[in-house]
Amino acid sequence: MTVEKAKVRVKCDASGCNNLCDYVIVNKKFVFDGSVYLCEDCMKSLYNEIGKFTIPKNVKPLYKKGGKNE
């Protein structure tokens, strides 16, 4: 599954939203087109809702403090 900038100007797929899409969520596993078109506002809303269920892991630092690299 990937998120890309929209290359076409179509209506947002979110119910009740009349904005034009800015992003496309593409999933190659879907049977047909497999694309979900979302505007900037709906994408931010979706991001906030997903954040309530999953918490991203911290990025491991490139160099450890107190090691040989300091």
GROMACS .gro file of C-alpha atoms in nm:
model
   70
    1MET     CA    1   0.000   0.000   0.000
    2THR     CA    2   0.139   0.340  -0.098
    3VAL     CA    3   0.034   0.703  -0.068
    4GLU     CA    4   0.104   0.928  -0.364
    5LYS     CA    5   0.024   1.282  -0.477
    6ALA     CA    6  -0.276   1.280  -0.709
    7LYS     CA    7  -0.200   1.333  -1.077
    8VAL     CA    8  -0.567   1.358  -1.177
    9ARG     CA    9  -0.828   1.600  -1.049
   10VAL     CA   10  -1.124   1.400  -0.922
   11LYS     CA   11  -1.363   1.443  -0.631
   12CYS     CA   12  -1.260   1.321  -0.285
   13ASP     CA   13  -1.392   0.970  -0.207
   14ALA     CA   14  -1.489   1.057   0.152
   15SER     CA   15  -1.862   1.062   0.205
   16GLY     CA   16  -2.004   1.415   0.212
   17CYS     CA   17  -1.681   1.584   0.098
   18ASN     CA   18  -1.700   1.796  -0.217
   19ASN     CA   19  -1.330   1.890  -0.241
   20LEU     CA   20  -1.095   1.779  -0.516
   21CYS     CA   21  -0.846   1.507  -0.425
   22ASP     CA   22  -0.483   1.580  -0.336
   23TYR     CA   23  -0.365   1.228  -0.245
   24VAL     CA   24  -0.418   0.874  -0.372
   25ILE     CA   25  -0.391   0.563  -0.154
   26VAL     CA   26  -0.299   0.278  -0.388
   27ASN     CA   27  -0.328  -0.088  -0.293
   28LYS     CA   28  -0.222  -0.343  -0.553
   29LYS     CA   29  -0.411  -0.618  -0.366
   30PHE     CA   30  -0.754  -0.475  -0.449
   31VAL     CA   31  -0.943  -0.654  -0.725
   32PHE     CA   32  -1.026  -0.353  -0.942
   33ASP     CA   33  -0.868  -0.006  -0.943
   34GLY     CA   34  -0.761  -0.020  -0.578
   35SER     CA   35  -0.724   0.354  -0.537
   36VAL     CA   36  -0.880   0.579  -0.275
   37TYR     CA   37  -0.873   0.951  -0.355
   38LEU     CA   38  -0.863   1.192  -0.059
   39CYS     CA   39  -0.837   1.569  -0.020
   40GLU     CA   40  -0.593   1.738   0.221
   41ASP     CA   41  -0.855   1.778   0.498
   42CYS     CA   42  -0.979   1.418   0.480
   43MET     CA   43  -0.621   1.286   0.470
   44LYS     CA   44  -0.535   1.479   0.789
   45SER     CA   45  -0.853   1.354   0.954
   46LEU     CA   46  -0.773   0.995   0.858
   47TYR     CA   47  -0.416   1.036   0.988
   48ASN     CA   48  -0.546   1.160   1.325
   49GLU     CA   49  -0.796   0.875   1.353
   50ILE     CA   50  -0.535   0.610   1.268
   51GLY     CA   51  -0.304   0.765   1.529
   52LYS     CA   52  -0.558   0.679   1.799
   53PHE     CA   53  -0.509   0.307   1.731
   54THR     CA   54  -0.146   0.273   1.629
   55ILE     CA   55   0.157   0.452   1.768
   56PRO     CA   56   0.462   0.475   1.542
   57LYS     CA   57   0.784   0.329   1.680
   58ASN     CA   58   1.077   0.557   1.756
   59VAL     CA   59   1.354   0.574   1.503
   60LYS     CA   60   1.677   0.416   1.624
   61PRO     CA   61   1.955   0.676   1.658
   62LEU     CA   62   2.244   0.653   1.415
   63TYR     CA   63   2.501   0.689   1.692
   64LYS     CA   64   2.465   0.578   2.053
   65LYS     CA   65   2.551   0.829   2.325
   66GLY     CA   66   2.859   0.746   2.529
   67GLY     CA   67   2.996   0.506   2.269
   68LYS     CA   68   3.308   0.509   2.055
   69ASN     CA   69   3.151   0.752   1.809
   70GLU     CA   70   3.160   1.052   2.041
   0.00000   0.00000   0.00000
